[in-house]
Every structure is written in structure tokens, then in C-alpha cells.
Amino acid sequence: MLKLNKEQEWEFLRESNAIEKENSEDAFQDALLAWEFAKKENKSMSESFILQIHKKLMENLNPRIAGKFRDCEVSVGDSGVS
């Protein structure tokens, strides 16, 4: 398993947020909270655990969808695939 130091983790989270065009400090703090939760809990990836992480990640940015599955089609890039 890859071990990152604190600076590497923060850089990863900021870059990940930038990909989603989420560059605010609030977005970073939410990402950090979700990251720390996932590391602390150290559970096997399950549907429930992923939704818990998603809730922590999105609860301030978009509480309406936080911790929930989407119920609409989603496109990736301009590929036309949904």
C-alpha cells in the first residue's frame, strides 16, 4: 500500500478537487475530513462505507446529494457516453 506523508496527502486532495473545479478552502476542508475519516475507520470498501465518505465529502458543498446515489444519467467528459 502506498504511504503518503501529510504534504503529499494535501497535494493529492487539492489536485483532486481542482479536477472537479472545486478550489475553495471549504471544499478542501471537506475533502480532508472525508480522507481522515476513511483512514481512521480503515474498513473494507462497502456500499455503506463509500456513502459515508461521500456524505462527509459533499455535506457542505451540496447537502442535497451528500451520501446518496445519483438517480440521473451522468456523462464523463464530452464522450457522449452516459
GROMACS .gro file of N, CA and C in nm:
model
  246
    1MET      N    1   0.085  -0.118   0.000
    1MET     CA    2   0.000   0.000   0.000
    1MET      C    3   0.089   0.124   0.000
    2LEU      N    4   0.055   0.220  -0.081
    2LEU     CA    5   0.130   0.344  -0.092
    2LEU      C    6   0.109   0.429   0.033
    3LYS      N    7   0.218   0.474   0.092
    3LYS     CA    8   0.211   0.561   0.210
    3LYS      C    9   0.247   0.703   0.168
    4LEU      N   10   0.160   0.796   0.200
    4LEU     CA   11   0.183   0.936   0.169
    4LEU      C   12   0.208   1.013   0.298
    5ASN      N   13   0.295   1.112   0.291
    5ASN     CA   14   0.310   1.199   0.407
    5ASN      C   15   0.200   1.306   0.400
    6LYS      N   16   0.189   1.386   0.504
    6LYS     CA   17   0.080   1.484   0.514
    6LYS      C   18   0.079   1.580   0.395
    7GLU      N   19   0.196   1.629   0.355
    7GLU     CA   20   0.203   1.723   0.243
    7GLU      C   21   0.157   1.657   0.113
    8GLN      N   22   0.194   1.531   0.092
    8GLN     CA   23   0.152   1.458  -0.027
    8GLN      C   24   0.000   1.434  -0.027
    9GLU      N   25  -0.054   1.401   0.090
    9GLU     CA   26  -0.199   1.383   0.100
    9GLU      C   27  -0.272   1.512   0.065
   10TRP      N   28  -0.225   1.623   0.120
   10TRP     CA   29  -0.291   1.752   0.094
   10TRP      C   30  -0.281   1.788  -0.053
   11GLU      N   31  -0.164   1.764  -0.113
   11GLU     CA   32  -0.147   1.793  -0.256
   11GLU      C   33  -0.243   1.708  -0.339
   12PHE      N   34  -0.253   1.580  -0.304
   12PHE     CA   35  -0.345   1.490  -0.374
   12PHE      C   36  -0.489   1.541  -0.364
   13LEU      N   37  -0.531   1.580  -0.244
   13LEU     CA   38  -0.668   1.629  -0.225
   13LEU      C   39  -0.693   1.758  -0.301
   14ARG      N   40  -0.598   1.850  -0.298
   14ARG     CA   41  -0.615   1.976  -0.372
   14ARG      C   42  -0.622   1.951  -0.523
   15GLU      N   43  -0.536   1.862  -0.575
   15GLU     CA   44  -0.538   1.830  -0.717
   15GLU      C   45  -0.668   1.760  -0.755
   16SER      N   46  -0.715   1.670  -0.670
   16SER     CA   47  -0.841   1.601  -0.695
   16SER      C   48  -0.956   1.701  -0.699
   17ASN      N   49  -0.958   1.794  -0.605
   17ASN     CA   50  -1.062   1.898  -0.606
   17ASN      C   51  -1.051   1.985  -0.730
   18ALA      N   52  -0.929   2.019  -0.772
   18ALA     CA   53  -0.910   2.104  -0.890
   18ALA      C   54  -0.965   2.038  -1.015
   19ILE      N   55  -0.953   1.906  -1.026
   19ILE     CA   56  -1.009   1.834  -1.140
   19ILE      C   57  -1.159   1.858  -1.148
   20GLU      N   58  -1.224   1.866  -1.032
   20GLU     CA   59  -1.368   1.889  -1.026
   20GLU      C   60  -1.403   2.038  -1.022
   21LYS      N   61  -1.301   2.123  -1.038
   21LYS     CA   62  -1.319   2.269  -1.034
   21LYS      C   63  -1.375   2.315  -0.899
   22GLU      N   64  -1.331   2.247  -0.794
   22GLU     CA   65  -1.368   2.282  -0.656
   22GLU      C   66  -1.242   2.330  -0.586
   23ASN      N   67  -1.214   2.459  -0.595
   23ASN     CA   68  -1.088   2.512  -0.544
   23ASN      C   69  -1.102   2.590  -0.414
   24SER      N   70  -1.219   2.590  -0.354
   24SER     CA   71  -1.239   2.668  -0.232
   24SER      C   72  -1.176   2.598  -0.112
   25GLU      N   73  -1.150   2.676  -0.010
   25GLU     CA   74  -1.097   2.620   0.114
   25GLU      C   75  -1.200   2.528   0.179
   26ASP      N   76  -1.329   2.561   0.166
   26ASP     CA   77  -1.435   2.474   0.220
   26ASP      C   78  -1.430   2.337   0.154
   27ALA      N   79  -1.412   2.335   0.022
   27ALA     CA   80  -1.404   2.207  -0.050
   27ALA      C   81  -1.284   2.126  -0.002
   28PHE      N   82  -1.172   2.195   0.019
   28PHE     CA   83  -1.053   2.125   0.067
   28PHE      C   84  -1.076   2.068   0.207
   29GLN      N   85  -1.137   2.147   0.295
   29GLN     CA   86  -1.162   2.101   0.432
   29GLN      C   87  -1.255   1.980   0.432
   30ASP      N   88  -1.357   1.982   0.345
   30ASP     CA   89  -1.447   1.867   0.336
   30ASP      C   90  -1.373   1.743   0.285
   31ALA      N   91  -1.287   1.763   0.185
   31ALA     CA   92  -1.208   1.651   0.131
   31ALA      C   93  -1.115   1.596   0.239
   32LEU      N   94  -1.054   1.684   0.315
   32LEU     CA   95  -0.964   1.642   0.422
   32LEU      C   96  -1.041   1.566   0.530
   33LEU      N   97  -1.158   1.614   0.566
   33LEU     CA   98  -1.242   1.546   0.666
   33LEU      C   99  -1.277   1.405   0.618
   34ALA      N  100  -1.319   1.393   0.493
   34ALA     CA  101  -1.356   1.262   0.438
   34ALA      C  102  -1.233   1.170   0.432
   35TRP      N  103  -1.119   1.225   0.391
   35TRP     CA  104  -0.995   1.148   0.382
   35TRP      C  105  -0.954   1.094   0.519
   36GLU      N  106  -0.956   1.181   0.620
   36GLU     CA  107  -0.918   1.140   0.755
   36GLU      C  108  -1.016   1.038   0.811
   37PHE      N  109  -1.144   1.055   0.783
   37PHE     CA  110  -1.245   0.959   0.826
   37PHE      C  111  -1.216   0.822   0.766
   38ALA      N  112  -1.190   0.819   0.635
   38ALA     CA  113  -1.164   0.692   0.567
   38ALA      C  114  -1.039   0.624   0.623
   39LYS      N  115  -0.935   0.702   0.648
   39LYS     CA  116  -0.812   0.644   0.703
   39LYS      C  117  -0.834   0.591   0.845
   40LYS      N  118  -0.905   0.667   0.926
   40LYS     CA  119  -0.928   0.628   1.066
   40LYS      C  120  -1.014   0.503   1.076
   41GLU      N  121  -1.120   0.500   0.997
   41GLU     CA  122  -1.213   0.387   1.002
   41GLU      C  123  -1.148   0.261   0.946
   42ASN      N  124  -1.070   0.277   0.840
   42ASN     CA  125  -0.993   0.167   0.779
   42ASN      C  126  -1.079   0.042   0.759
   43LYS      N  127  -1.197   0.061   0.704
   43LYS     CA  128  -1.289  -0.050   0.680
   43LYS      C  129  -1.271  -0.102   0.538
   44SER      N  130  -1.324  -0.220   0.515
   44SER     CA  131  -1.332  -0.271   0.379
   44SER      C  132  -1.431  -0.184   0.302
   45MET      N  133  -1.403  -0.165   0.176
   45MET     CA  134  -1.492  -0.083   0.094
   45MET      C  135  -1.626  -0.154   0.077
   46SER      N  136  -1.727  -0.092   0.128
   46SER     CA  137  -1.863  -0.142   0.112
   46SER      C  138  -1.948  -0.026   0.061
   47GLU      N  139  -2.064  -0.057   0.014
   47GLU     CA  140  -2.156   0.047  -0.032
   47GLU      C  141  -2.183   0.148   0.080
   48SER      N  142  -2.208   0.099   0.198
   48SER     CA  143  -2.238   0.186   0.311
   48SER      C  144  -2.119   0.276   0.346
   49PHE      N  145  -1.998   0.220   0.348
   49PHE     CA  146  -1.879   0.297   0.382
   49PHE      C  147  -1.852   0.405   0.277
   50ILE      N  148  -1.867   0.371   0.151
   50ILE     CA  149  -1.847   0.468   0.043
   50ILE      C  150  -1.948   0.582   0.055
   51LEU      N  151  -2.072   0.551   0.087
   51LEU     CA  152  -2.173   0.656   0.104
   51LEU      C  153  -2.143   0.743   0.226
   52GLN      N  154  -2.087   0.686   0.331
   52GLN     CA  155  -2.048   0.765   0.449
   52GLN      C  156  -1.937   0.864   0.411
   53ILE      N  157  -1.840   0.816   0.335
   53ILE     CA  158  -1.731   0.904   0.290
   53ILE      C  159  -1.788   1.014   0.201
   54HIS      N  160  -1.876   0.977   0.108
   54HIS     CA  161  -1.936   1.074   0.016
   54HIS      C  162  -2.013   1.180   0.093
   55LYS      N  163  -2.083   1.140   0.198
   55LYS     CA  164  -2.159   1.236   0.278
   55LYS      C  165  -2.065   1.339   0.341
   56LYS      N  166  -1.955   1.293   0.398
   56LYS     CA  167  -1.859   1.385   0.458
   56LYS      C  168  -1.796   1.476   0.353
   57LEU      N  169  -1.774   1.422   0.235
   57LEU     CA  170  -1.712   1.498   0.127
   57LEU      C  171  -1.805   1.606   0.073
   58MET      N  172  -1.934   1.579   0.066
   58MET     CA  173  -2.028   1.667  -0.003
   58MET      C  174  -2.123   1.744   0.088
   59GLU      N  175  -2.125   1.719   0.218
   59GLU     CA  176  -2.230   1.776   0.302
   59GLU      C  177  -2.232   1.929   0.304
   60ASN      N  178  -2.119   1.995   0.284
   60ASN     CA  179  -2.118   2.141   0.279
   60ASN      C  180  -2.130   2.194   0.136
   61LEU      N  181  -2.077   2.119   0.040
   61LEU     CA  182  -2.081   2.164  -0.100
   61LEU      C  183  -2.219   2.146  -0.163
   62ASN      N  184  -2.280   2.031  -0.136
   62ASN     CA  185  -2.410   2.001  -0.195
   62ASN      C  186  -2.484   1.902  -0.106
   63PRO      N  187  -2.542   1.950   0.005
   63PRO     CA  188  -2.604   1.859   0.101
   63PRO      C  189  -2.720   1.777   0.043
   64ARG      N  190  -2.780   1.826  -0.063
   64ARG     CA  191  -2.893   1.754  -0.124
   64ARG      C  192  -2.850   1.616  -0.177
   65ILE      N  193  -2.726   1.605  -0.223
   65ILE     CA  194  -2.680   1.478  -0.280
   65ILE      C  195  -2.581   1.404  -0.190
   66ALA      N  196  -2.544   1.465  -0.079
   66ALA     CA  197  -2.440   1.408   0.008
   66ALA      C  198  -2.481   1.271   0.061
   67GLY      N  199  -2.397   1.173   0.037
   67GLY     CA  200  -2.420   1.039   0.089
   67GLY      C  201  -2.528   0.961   0.017
   68LYS      N  202  -2.561   1.003  -0.105
   68LYS     CA  203  -2.667   0.938  -0.181
   68LYS      C  204  -2.617   0.900  -0.320
   69PHE      N  205  -2.679   0.797  -0.377
   69PHE     CA  206  -2.653   0.763  -0.515
   69PHE      C  207  -2.727   0.859  -0.605
   70ARG      N  208  -2.670   0.887  -0.721
   70ARG     CA  209  -2.740   0.970  -0.820
   70ARG      C  210  -2.855   0.889  -0.879
   71ASP      N  211  -2.960   0.960  -0.915
   71ASP     CA  212  -3.073   0.893  -0.981
   71ASP      C  213  -3.095   0.952  -1.119
   72CYS      N  214  -2.985   0.998  -1.180
   72CYS     CA  215  -2.992   1.054  -1.314
   72CYS      C  216  -2.871   1.006  -1.394
   73GLU      N  217  -2.877   1.022  -1.526
   73GLU     CA  218  -2.764   0.985  -1.609
   73GLU      C  219  -2.650   1.083  -1.587
   74VAL      N  220  -2.528   1.033  -1.600
   74VAL     CA  221  -2.408   1.114  -1.581
   74VAL      C  222  -2.318   1.094  -1.701
   75SER      N  223  -2.266   1.204  -1.755
   75SER     CA  224  -2.172   1.197  -1.866
   75SER      C  225  -2.031   1.221  -1.814
   76VAL      N  226  -1.936   1.158  -1.878
   76VAL     CA  227  -1.796   1.176  -1.844
   76VAL      C  228  -1.730   1.245  -1.962
   77GLY      N  229  -1.678   1.366  -1.940
   77GLY     CA  230  -1.615   1.441  -2.049
   77GLY      C  231  -1.714   1.470  -2.159
   78ASP      N  232  -1.664   1.476  -2.281
   78ASP     CA  233  -1.753   1.502  -2.395
   78ASP      C  234  -1.767   1.377  -2.480
   79SER      N  235  -1.753   1.260  -2.418
   79SER     CA  236  -1.754   1.134  -2.492
   79SER      C  237  -1.892   1.096  -2.543
   80GLY      N  238  -1.995   1.156  -2.488
   80GLY     CA  239  -2.130   1.119  -2.527
   80GLY      C  240  -2.177   0.990  -2.461
   81VAL      N  241  -2.092   0.931  -2.379
   81VAL     CA  242  -2.128   0.809  -2.307
   81VAL      C  243  -2.184   0.848  -2.172
   82SER      N  244  -2.294   0.786  -2.132
   82SER     CA  245  -2.350   0.816  -2.000
   82SER      C  246  -2.366   0.690  -1.919
   0.00000   0.00000   0.00000
